[in-house]
């Protein structure tokens, strides 16, 4: 049974980039009679905008998406994340870290895939005396981890070199996305993760956590992200415009086109029922461009 999910962070309204991720995961699941779940990733309350989640759900509904089961909210699952973090600590896989951002920046030598410093391992074998735990980190191996992405092909990372021991619970007490997403995907029985390629570099961390926790690894497909002409990913930070619900058919047709499908031009003026019927009947996963980012034409 295929079970897929769309997991927006409620830091703003749904924009064209998130519509592409929603549509790609939806059509991949529904065209194979699979289930499609929605999860609100509001684990980082500092970035959560009040009302944004309800707005995202209303927009999805207005665009004609239908989901299975109740919407899951990460902010309701903190006890579960704490329980799993405890287990990782007990097994010696997670350790307490006393370092401030500045201490890390001063001691780091390697740059991580996200451009930040690779944690230099200061607290890896225990805290120096008089130091208190601020955050919890996951120990990572110094060996290649590789997986096959359905769109992007083979992805290889050496976690110790490319990422470093990464944070599971931050100094402000928030659980990290990496931990929450792995627990949620496993607890919800997700077989297929289809999402934007901005998360491709996070995937080896998630697979490492799955292996340490004895969870199955889902299949992954990372779709090209929508970028503007300056090469920046569409997001609230780059002022991506919110979608106009009265233009739902036209937006869906644009998103289909972005994903390499070839919708007839007149579909943009049809009702959304007709757009969905065309999309489900004609969806070709193999037509998705095998690149990490594209400018919207
Ligand atoms: N919440 C993440 C985002 O909006 C998506 C996470 C995922 O699909 O794994 O970028």
PDB file of N, CA and C in Angstrom, residues 220-258:
ATOM      1  N   UNK A 220      12.218   7.638  -1.491  1.00  0.00           N
ATOM      2  CA  UNK A 220      12.280   9.098  -1.583  1.00  0.00           C
ATOM      3  C   UNK A 220      12.244   9.560  -3.026  1.00  0.00           C
ATOM      4  N   UNK A 221      11.546  10.669  -3.260  1.00  0.00           N
ATOM      5  CA  UNK A 221      11.554  11.331  -4.560  1.00  0.00           C
ATOM      6  C   UNK A 221      11.635  12.829  -4.278  1.00  0.00           C
ATOM      7  N   UNK A 222      12.694  13.451  -4.730  1.00  0.00           N
ATOM      8  CA  UNK A 222      12.862  14.883  -4.487  1.00  0.00           C
ATOM      9  C   UNK A 222      12.638  15.665  -5.782  1.00  0.00           C
ATOM     10  N   UNK A 223      11.576  16.452  -5.762  1.00  0.00           N
ATOM     11  CA  UNK A 223      11.140  17.202  -6.941  1.00  0.00           C
ATOM     12  C   UNK A 223      11.990  18.465  -7.103  1.00  0.00           C
ATOM     13  N   UNK A 224      12.145  18.923  -8.353  1.00  0.00           N
ATOM     14  CA  UNK A 224      12.855  20.203  -8.519  1.00  0.00           C
ATOM     15  C   UNK A 224      12.134  21.296  -7.738  1.00  0.00           C
ATOM     16  N   UNK A 225      12.897  22.168  -7.098  1.00  0.00           N
ATOM     17  CA  UNK A 225      12.249  23.290  -6.408  1.00  0.00           C
ATOM     18  C   UNK A 225      12.130  24.455  -7.383  1.00  0.00           C
ATOM     19  N   UNK A 226      11.169  25.290  -7.076  1.00  0.00           N
ATOM     20  CA  UNK A 226      10.917  26.449  -7.925  1.00  0.00           C
ATOM     21  C   UNK A 226      11.834  27.565  -7.452  1.00  0.00           C
ATOM     22  N   UNK A 227      12.661  28.088  -8.356  1.00  0.00           N
ATOM     23  CA  UNK A 227      13.475  29.220  -7.912  1.00  0.00           C
ATOM     24  C   UNK A 227      13.191  30.424  -8.794  1.00  0.00           C
ATOM     25  N   UNK A 228      13.556  31.578  -8.287  1.00  0.00           N
ATOM     26  CA  UNK A 228      13.373  32.782  -9.099  1.00  0.00           C
ATOM     27  C   UNK A 228      14.607  32.975  -9.982  1.00  0.00           C
ATOM     28  N   UNK A 229      14.603  34.006 -10.792  1.00  0.00           N
ATOM     29  CA  UNK A 229      15.690  34.173 -11.762  1.00  0.00           C
ATOM     30  C   UNK A 229      17.027  34.411 -11.055  1.00  0.00           C
ATOM     31  N   UNK A 230      16.994  34.847  -9.782  1.00  0.00           N
ATOM     32  CA  UNK A 230      18.240  35.047  -9.035  1.00  0.00           C
ATOM     33  C   UNK A 230      18.741  33.748  -8.414  1.00  0.00           C
ATOM     34  N   UNK A 231      18.018  32.631  -8.666  1.00  0.00           N
ATOM     35  CA  UNK A 231      18.474  31.342  -8.160  1.00  0.00           C
ATOM     36  C   UNK A 231      18.061  31.089  -6.717  1.00  0.00           C
ATOM     37  N   UNK A 232      17.152  31.908  -6.166  1.00  0.00           N
ATOM     38  CA  UNK A 232      16.699  31.671  -4.789  1.00  0.00           C
ATOM     39  C   UNK A 232      15.413  30.867  -4.810  1.00  0.00           C
ATOM     40  N   UNK A 233      15.296  29.926  -3.852  1.00  0.00           N
ATOM     41  CA  UNK A 233      14.087  29.128  -3.726  1.00  0.00           C
ATOM     42  C   UNK A 233      12.915  30.051  -3.383  1.00  0.00           C
ATOM     43  N   UNK A 234      11.762  29.785  -4.014  1.00  0.00           N
ATOM     44  CA  UNK A 234      10.554  30.553  -3.671  1.00  0.00           C
ATOM     45  C   UNK A 234      10.200  30.255  -2.226  1.00  0.00           C
ATOM     46  N   UNK A 235      10.019  31.256  -1.434  1.00  0.00           N
ATOM     47  CA  UNK A 235       9.627  31.063  -0.033  1.00  0.00           C
ATOM     48  C   UNK A 235       9.120  32.393   0.472  1.00  0.00           C
ATOM     49  N   UNK A 236       8.686  32.384   1.714  1.00  0.00           N
ATOM     50  CA  UNK A 236       8.217  33.633   2.285  1.00  0.00           C
ATOM     51  C   UNK A 236       9.360  34.663   2.282  1.00  0.00           C
ATOM     52  N   UNK A 237      10.584  34.172   2.547  1.00  0.00           N
ATOM     53  CA  UNK A 237      11.732  35.084   2.614  1.00  0.00           C
ATOM     54  C   UNK A 237      11.985  35.777   1.272  1.00  0.00           C
ATOM     55  N   UNK A 238      11.717  35.049   0.168  1.00  0.00           N
ATOM     56  CA  UNK A 238      11.946  35.686  -1.135  1.00  0.00           C
ATOM     57  C   UNK A 238      10.644  36.302  -1.670  1.00  0.00           C
ATOM     58  N   UNK A 239       9.698  36.508  -0.735  1.00  0.00           N
ATOM     59  CA  UNK A 239       8.425  37.168  -1.063  1.00  0.00           C
ATOM     60  C   UNK A 239       7.634  36.459  -2.150  1.00  0.00           C
ATOM     61  N   UNK A 240       7.564  35.137  -2.065  1.00  0.00           N
ATOM     62  CA  UNK A 240       6.724  34.405  -3.018  1.00  0.00           C
ATOM     63  C   UNK A 240       5.284  34.837  -2.794  1.00  0.00           C
ATOM     64  N   UNK A 241       4.561  35.170  -3.858  1.00  0.00           N
ATOM     65  CA  UNK A 241       3.161  35.587  -3.654  1.00  0.00           C
ATOM     66  C   UNK A 241       2.291  34.404  -3.222  1.00  0.00           C
ATOM     67  N   UNK A 242       1.283  34.683  -2.396  1.00  0.00           N
ATOM     68  CA  UNK A 242       0.326  33.630  -2.013  1.00  0.00           C
ATOM     69  C   UNK A 242      -0.468  33.255  -3.268  1.00  0.00           C
ATOM     70  N   UNK A 243      -0.987  32.036  -3.273  1.00  0.00           N
ATOM     71  CA  UNK A 243      -1.766  31.595  -4.439  1.00  0.00           C
ATOM     72  C   UNK A 243      -3.139  32.265  -4.414  1.00  0.00           C
ATOM     73  N   UNK A 244      -3.664  32.526  -5.596  1.00  0.00           N
ATOM     74  CA  UNK A 244      -4.986  33.134  -5.702  1.00  0.00           C
ATOM     75  C   UNK A 244      -5.987  32.001  -5.972  1.00  0.00           C
ATOM     76  N   UNK A 245      -6.842  31.745  -4.967  1.00  0.00           N
ATOM     77  CA  UNK A 245      -7.759  30.602  -5.057  1.00  0.00           C
ATOM     78  C   UNK A 245      -8.706  30.730  -6.261  1.00  0.00           C
ATOM     79  N   UNK A 246      -9.006  31.956  -6.657  1.00  0.00           N
ATOM     80  CA  UNK A 246      -9.915  32.109  -7.801  1.00  0.00           C
ATOM     81  C   UNK A 246      -9.239  31.708  -9.116  1.00  0.00           C
ATOM     82  N   UNK A 247      -7.922  31.502  -9.049  1.00  0.00           N
ATOM     83  CA  UNK A 247      -7.172  31.076 -10.245  1.00  0.00           C
ATOM     84  C   UNK A 247      -6.684  29.631 -10.089  1.00  0.00           C
ATOM     85  N   UNK A 248      -7.423  28.817  -9.307  1.00  0.00           N
ATOM     86  CA  UNK A 248      -6.913  27.486  -8.955  1.00  0.00           C
ATOM     87  C   UNK A 248      -6.551  26.659 -10.188  1.00  0.00           C
ATOM     88  N   UNK A 249      -7.429  26.638 -11.204  1.00  0.00           N
ATOM     89  CA  UNK A 249      -7.136  25.806 -12.382  1.00  0.00           C
ATOM     90  C   UNK A 249      -5.843  26.251 -13.049  1.00  0.00           C
ATOM     91  N   UNK A 250      -5.689  27.543 -13.212  1.00  0.00           N
ATOM     92  CA  UNK A 250      -4.482  28.045 -13.885  1.00  0.00           C
ATOM     93  C   UNK A 250      -3.230  27.710 -13.078  1.00  0.00           C
ATOM     94  N   UNK A 251      -3.302  27.849 -11.744  1.00  0.00           N
ATOM     95  CA  UNK A 251      -2.138  27.505 -10.910  1.00  0.00           C
ATOM     96  C   UNK A 251      -1.817  26.013 -11.009  1.00  0.00           C
ATOM     97  N   UNK A 252      -2.863  25.175 -10.981  1.00  0.00           N
ATOM     98  CA  UNK A 252      -2.629  23.721 -11.065  1.00  0.00           C
ATOM     99  C   UNK A 252      -1.999  23.370 -12.420  1.00  0.00           C
ATOM    100  N   UNK A 253      -2.485  23.993 -13.470  1.00  0.00           N
ATOM    101  CA  UNK A 253      -1.925  23.720 -14.804  1.00  0.00           C
ATOM    102  C   UNK A 253      -0.459  24.164 -14.861  1.00  0.00           C
ATOM    103  N   UNK A 254      -0.150  25.317 -14.279  1.00  0.00           N
ATOM    104  CA  UNK A 254       1.255  25.767 -14.214  1.00  0.00           C
ATOM    105  C   UNK A 254       2.114  24.772 -13.450  1.00  0.00           C
ATOM    106  N   UNK A 255       1.573  24.262 -12.337  1.00  0.00           N
ATOM    107  CA  UNK A 255       2.350  23.323 -11.512  1.00  0.00           C
ATOM    108  C   UNK A 255       2.559  22.010 -12.275  1.00  0.00           C
ATOM    109  N   UNK A 256       1.544  21.568 -13.009  1.00  0.00           N
ATOM    110  CA  UNK A 256       1.695  20.357 -13.828  1.00  0.00           C
ATOM    111  C   UNK A 256       2.792  20.561 -14.872  1.00  0.00           C
ATOM    112  N   UNK A 257       2.756  21.722 -15.511  1.00  0.00           N
ATOM    113  CA  UNK A 257       3.743  22.054 -16.528  1.00  0.00           C
ATOM    114  C   UNK A 257       5.151  22.057 -15.910  1.00  0.00           C
ATOM    115  N   UNK A 258       5.263  22.649 -14.710  1.00  0.00           N
ATOM    116  CA  UNK A 258       6.560  22.690 -14.025  1.00  0.00           C
ATOM    117  C   UNK A 258       7.092  21.277 -13.782  1.00  0.00           C
TER     118      UNK A 258
END
